[in-house]
Amino acid sequence: MRRIIGGVFQSLDGVMQAPGGPSEDPTGGFAHGGWMFPVADETVGEAIGAFFSGPYDLLLGRRTYDIFAAYWPYAEGEGAAMGAAFTAANKYVLTRGEQELPWENSHRLRGMDDVAALKQGDGPALLIQGSSTIYPALLAAGLLDRLRVYTFPLVLGPGKRLFGEGTPPGTLKMVDHKVSPGGVVIATYKPAGPVATGSFGQIDSPREEERQRRMKERTW
């Protein structure tokens, strides 16, 4: 069985849109494309290198695929080796559309059933980059094995977020973490079951009775 491992760059307020450059993804009027580079440091680069150090295939949403396909096959200089590795890897693209997937070694997946079948087969780990739209469905289907989150010390406001609409409730357990000299928190999590709840204890008082009444009446 293959493992599915996500890698996410996000701000403190959970925005993961367009870390790579101003023109990467301006949809929705996003004005901060390229926010990652001024706050990244050597430790972040080393962690990204380690993430891609073993054998892997890529699991991508369609828009992230389009971004990668337009950039990495043409990368030169320091990015050429990564571009060659991405081109050689199998790229599994989650899309309901019929658009062409022109990048070498690209394969179409229609939904979570296809992802589940792929995961059951033999092969290297399936690594996710970007692709915010696929996380809710992966978590709901119980298919995500690990999630590495790079949280950068800035706030971006409106933008695409890691845990969007349809994300199911659940607990995550941290299995590794480090903090870079520049304040980037690099934490790896694994799913750890349903959300548990508890209480510090309830106090019965007239004010609490009134508060509960107002909550039921939706006037609180």
Short mmCIF file of C-alpha atoms in Angstrom, two decimals:
data_model
loop_
_atom_site.label_atom_id
_atom_site.label_comp_id
_atom_site.label_asym_id
_atom_site.label_seq_id
_atom_site.Cartn_x
_atom_site.Cartn_y
_atom_site.Cartn_z
CA MET A 1 0.00 0.00 0.00
CA ARG A 2 1.19 3.50 -0.84
CA ARG A 3 1.23 6.44 1.56
CA ILE A 4 -0.31 9.82 0.76
CA ILE A 5 1.66 12.71 2.26
CA GLY A 6 0.71 16.35 1.95
CA GLY A 7 3.10 19.29 2.06
CA VAL A 8 1.58 22.73 2.66
CA PHE A 9 2.97 26.26 2.86
CA GLN A 10 0.59 28.50 4.78
CA SER A 11 0.38 31.80 6.65
CA LEU A 12 -0.50 32.08 10.33
CA ASP A 13 -4.13 32.64 9.35
CA GLY A 14 -4.16 29.52 7.17
CA VAL A 15 -3.84 31.01 3.67
CA MET A 16 -1.90 28.82 1.23
CA GLN A 17 -2.64 30.60 -2.03
CA ALA A 18 0.16 31.48 -4.45
CA PRO A 19 3.28 31.16 -2.28
CA GLY A 20 5.48 30.91 -5.37
CA GLY A 21 5.05 34.21 -7.19
CA PRO A 22 2.77 37.17 -8.02
CA SER A 23 1.34 35.57 -11.16
CA GLU A 24 0.94 32.05 -9.74
CA ASP A 25 -2.72 32.30 -8.69
CA PRO A 26 -4.34 35.76 -8.41
CA THR A 27 -7.89 34.36 -8.46
CA GLY A 28 -10.33 36.10 -6.15
CA GLY A 29 -8.20 39.23 -6.31
CA PHE A 30 -5.40 37.71 -4.23
CA ALA A 31 -2.72 40.40 -4.09
CA HIS A 32 0.11 38.74 -2.13
CA GLY A 33 1.44 36.12 -4.53
CA GLY A 34 5.05 35.25 -3.76
CA TRP A 35 4.66 35.82 -0.02
CA MET A 36 6.75 32.79 0.94
CA PHE A 37 10.18 33.80 -0.31
CA PRO A 38 10.92 36.88 1.83
CA VAL A 39 10.23 34.86 5.01
CA ALA A 40 11.78 31.51 4.02
CA ASP A 41 15.25 30.54 5.19
CA GLU A 42 17.84 27.79 4.81
CA THR A 43 16.07 25.47 7.25
CA VAL A 44 12.90 25.67 5.16
CA GLY A 45 14.87 24.82 2.02
CA GLU A 46 16.45 21.82 3.74
CA ALA A 47 13.05 20.58 4.90
CA ILE A 48 11.62 20.86 1.38
CA GLY A 49 14.63 18.98 0.03
CA ALA A 50 14.09 16.21 2.58
CA PHE A 51 10.40 16.01 1.65
CA PHE A 52 11.34 15.14 -1.94
CA SER A 53 14.45 13.10 -1.12
CA GLY A 54 12.98 9.62 -1.62
CA PRO A 55 11.10 7.98 -4.48
CA TYR A 56 7.72 9.60 -5.06
CA ASP A 57 4.86 10.28 -7.41
CA LEU A 58 2.75 13.43 -7.29
CA LEU A 59 -0.95 13.75 -6.44
CA LEU A 60 -2.26 17.14 -7.55
CA GLY A 61 -5.41 19.14 -8.01
CA ARG A 62 -6.01 20.33 -11.55
CA ARG A 63 -5.03 23.98 -11.00
CA THR A 64 -1.82 23.09 -9.19
CA TYR A 65 -1.07 20.70 -12.04
CA ASP A 66 -1.54 23.54 -14.54
CA ILE A 67 0.81 25.77 -12.51
CA PHE A 68 3.46 23.06 -12.27
CA ALA A 69 3.14 21.98 -15.92
CA ALA A 70 3.67 25.56 -17.09
CA TYR A 71 6.76 26.04 -14.94
CA TRP A 72 8.76 22.98 -13.94
CA PRO A 73 9.46 21.39 -17.36
CA TYR A 74 11.04 24.70 -18.39
CA ALA A 75 12.94 25.48 -15.18
CA GLU A 76 16.62 26.29 -15.57
CA GLY A 77 19.53 26.90 -13.26
CA GLU A 78 18.95 25.83 -9.66
CA GLY A 79 15.43 24.63 -10.47
CA ALA A 80 16.40 22.38 -13.38
CA ALA A 81 17.02 19.27 -11.26
CA MET A 82 13.67 19.59 -9.51
CA GLY A 83 11.98 20.16 -12.86
CA ALA A 84 13.53 17.01 -14.27
CA ALA A 85 12.49 15.00 -11.21
CA PHE A 86 8.89 16.26 -11.41
CA THR A 87 8.76 15.47 -15.12
CA ALA A 88 10.02 11.92 -14.53
CA ALA A 89 7.55 11.28 -11.68
CA ASN A 90 4.05 10.01 -12.34
CA LYS A 91 1.60 12.85 -11.83
CA TYR A 92 -1.92 11.87 -10.79
CA VAL A 93 -4.37 14.72 -11.36
CA LEU A 94 -7.72 14.87 -9.62
CA THR A 95 -10.13 16.47 -12.09
CA ARG A 96 -13.67 15.97 -13.35
CA GLY A 97 -12.87 17.79 -16.59
CA GLU A 98 -11.69 16.48 -19.94
CA GLN A 99 -8.87 18.96 -20.49
CA GLU A 100 -5.60 17.64 -21.86
CA LEU A 101 -2.80 16.68 -19.48
CA PRO A 102 0.17 17.35 -21.75
CA TRP A 103 3.03 16.97 -19.26
CA GLU A 104 4.80 13.63 -19.57
CA ASN A 105 3.70 10.86 -17.19
CA SER A 106 0.40 12.55 -16.30
CA HIS A 107 -2.67 10.49 -15.38
CA ARG A 108 -6.27 11.52 -14.75
CA LEU A 109 -8.16 10.55 -11.58
CA ARG A 110 -11.92 11.14 -11.40
CA GLY A 111 -12.44 11.10 -7.65
CA MET A 112 -11.66 9.54 -4.29
CA ASP A 113 -12.48 6.03 -5.47
CA ASP A 114 -9.66 6.31 -7.99
CA VAL A 115 -7.35 7.69 -5.30
CA ALA A 116 -8.24 4.83 -2.96
CA ALA A 117 -7.51 2.27 -5.69
CA LEU A 118 -4.18 3.95 -6.45
CA LYS A 119 -3.25 3.95 -2.77
CA GLN A 120 -3.92 0.22 -2.52
CA GLY A 121 -1.43 -0.55 -5.27
CA ASP A 122 2.34 -0.79 -5.28
CA GLY A 123 4.60 2.17 -5.79
CA PRO A 124 6.31 5.08 -4.06
CA ALA A 125 4.65 7.59 -1.78
CA LEU A 126 2.16 10.01 -3.31
CA LEU A 127 3.22 13.55 -2.43
CA ILE A 128 0.85 16.52 -2.56
CA GLN A 129 1.93 20.12 -3.10
CA GLY A 130 -0.56 22.98 -3.13
CA SER A 131 -3.90 21.53 -4.22
CA SER A 132 -5.99 23.00 -1.41
CA THR A 133 -9.27 21.68 -2.83
CA ILE A 134 -8.41 18.00 -2.41
CA TYR A 135 -7.72 17.94 1.34
CA PRO A 136 -11.34 17.94 2.59
CA ALA A 137 -12.19 14.92 0.45
CA LEU A 138 -8.97 13.08 1.34
CA LEU A 139 -9.61 13.55 5.04
CA ALA A 140 -13.26 12.56 4.72
CA ALA A 141 -12.24 9.37 2.92
CA GLY A 142 -9.52 8.56 5.46
CA LEU A 143 -6.83 8.49 2.77
CA LEU A 144 -4.30 11.03 4.08
CA ASP A 145 -1.40 9.46 5.99
CA ARG A 146 0.74 12.46 6.85
CA LEU A 147 0.48 16.23 6.57
CA ARG A 148 3.56 18.46 6.78
CA VAL A 149 2.60 22.08 7.38
CA TYR A 150 5.08 24.94 7.00
CA THR A 151 3.53 27.88 8.88
CA PHE A 152 5.13 31.21 8.04
CA PRO A 153 5.05 34.22 10.38
CA LEU A 154 2.73 36.51 8.45
CA VAL A 155 -1.03 37.13 8.09
CA LEU A 156 -2.53 37.35 4.60
CA GLY A 157 -6.27 37.84 5.10
CA PRO A 158 -8.58 36.57 2.31
CA GLY A 159 -7.29 33.70 0.20
CA LYS A 160 -7.49 29.95 -0.38
CA ARG A 161 -7.08 27.99 2.82
CA LEU A 162 -5.86 24.52 3.71
CA PHE A 163 -9.04 23.33 5.42
CA GLY A 164 -11.81 24.61 3.19
CA GLU A 165 -15.50 23.87 2.95
CA GLY A 166 -16.35 20.21 3.52
CA THR A 167 -13.42 19.42 5.82
CA PRO A 168 -14.61 16.84 8.37
CA PRO A 169 -13.85 17.25 12.08
CA GLY A 170 -10.98 15.14 13.35
CA THR A 171 -7.92 15.04 15.58
CA LEU A 172 -4.35 15.24 14.32
CA LYS A 173 -1.30 14.04 16.24
CA MET A 174 2.02 15.84 15.79
CA VAL A 175 4.77 13.35 14.97
CA ASP A 176 7.63 15.74 14.20
CA HIS A 177 8.35 19.46 14.40
CA LYS A 178 11.03 22.12 14.20
CA VAL A 179 11.17 25.90 14.14
CA SER A 180 13.46 27.63 11.66
CA PRO A 181 15.65 30.61 12.65
CA GLY A 182 13.22 32.85 10.78
CA GLY A 183 10.25 31.60 12.79
CA VAL A 184 8.75 29.14 10.31
CA VAL A 185 7.08 26.27 12.18
CA ILE A 186 7.51 22.98 10.29
CA ALA A 187 5.19 20.39 11.82
CA THR A 188 4.19 16.94 10.60
CA TYR A 189 0.86 15.42 11.64
CA LYS A 190 -0.99 12.16 11.22
CA PRO A 191 -4.75 11.63 11.55
CA ALA A 192 -5.62 10.46 15.05
CA GLY A 193 -9.35 9.78 15.14
CA PRO A 194 -12.47 11.76 15.99
CA VAL A 195 -12.64 14.94 18.03
CA ALA A 196 -13.05 14.28 21.77
CA THR A 197 -14.81 16.82 23.96
CA GLY A 198 -14.78 17.61 27.66
CA SER A 199 -15.61 20.31 30.16
CA PHE A 200 -14.00 22.33 32.94
CA GLY A 201 -17.22 21.83 34.86
CA GLN A 202 -20.60 23.51 34.70
CA ILE A 203 -21.80 26.06 37.24
CA ASP A 204 -25.54 26.43 37.75
CA SER A 205 -26.38 30.07 38.24
CA PRO A 206 -29.19 32.42 37.26
CA ARG A 207 -26.88 34.14 34.81
CA GLU A 208 -25.95 30.84 33.19
CA GLU A 209 -29.62 29.85 32.93
CA GLU A 210 -30.29 33.18 31.24
CA ARG A 211 -27.37 32.71 28.86
CA GLN A 212 -28.53 29.21 27.91
CA ARG A 213 -32.06 30.52 27.31
CA ARG A 214 -30.76 33.29 25.05
CA MET A 215 -28.65 30.81 23.08
CA LYS A 216 -31.69 28.61 22.44
CA GLU A 217 -33.67 31.66 21.33
CA ARG A 218 -30.72 32.81 19.19
CA THR A 219 -30.65 36.18 20.89
CA TRP A 220 -27.26 35.75 22.59
#
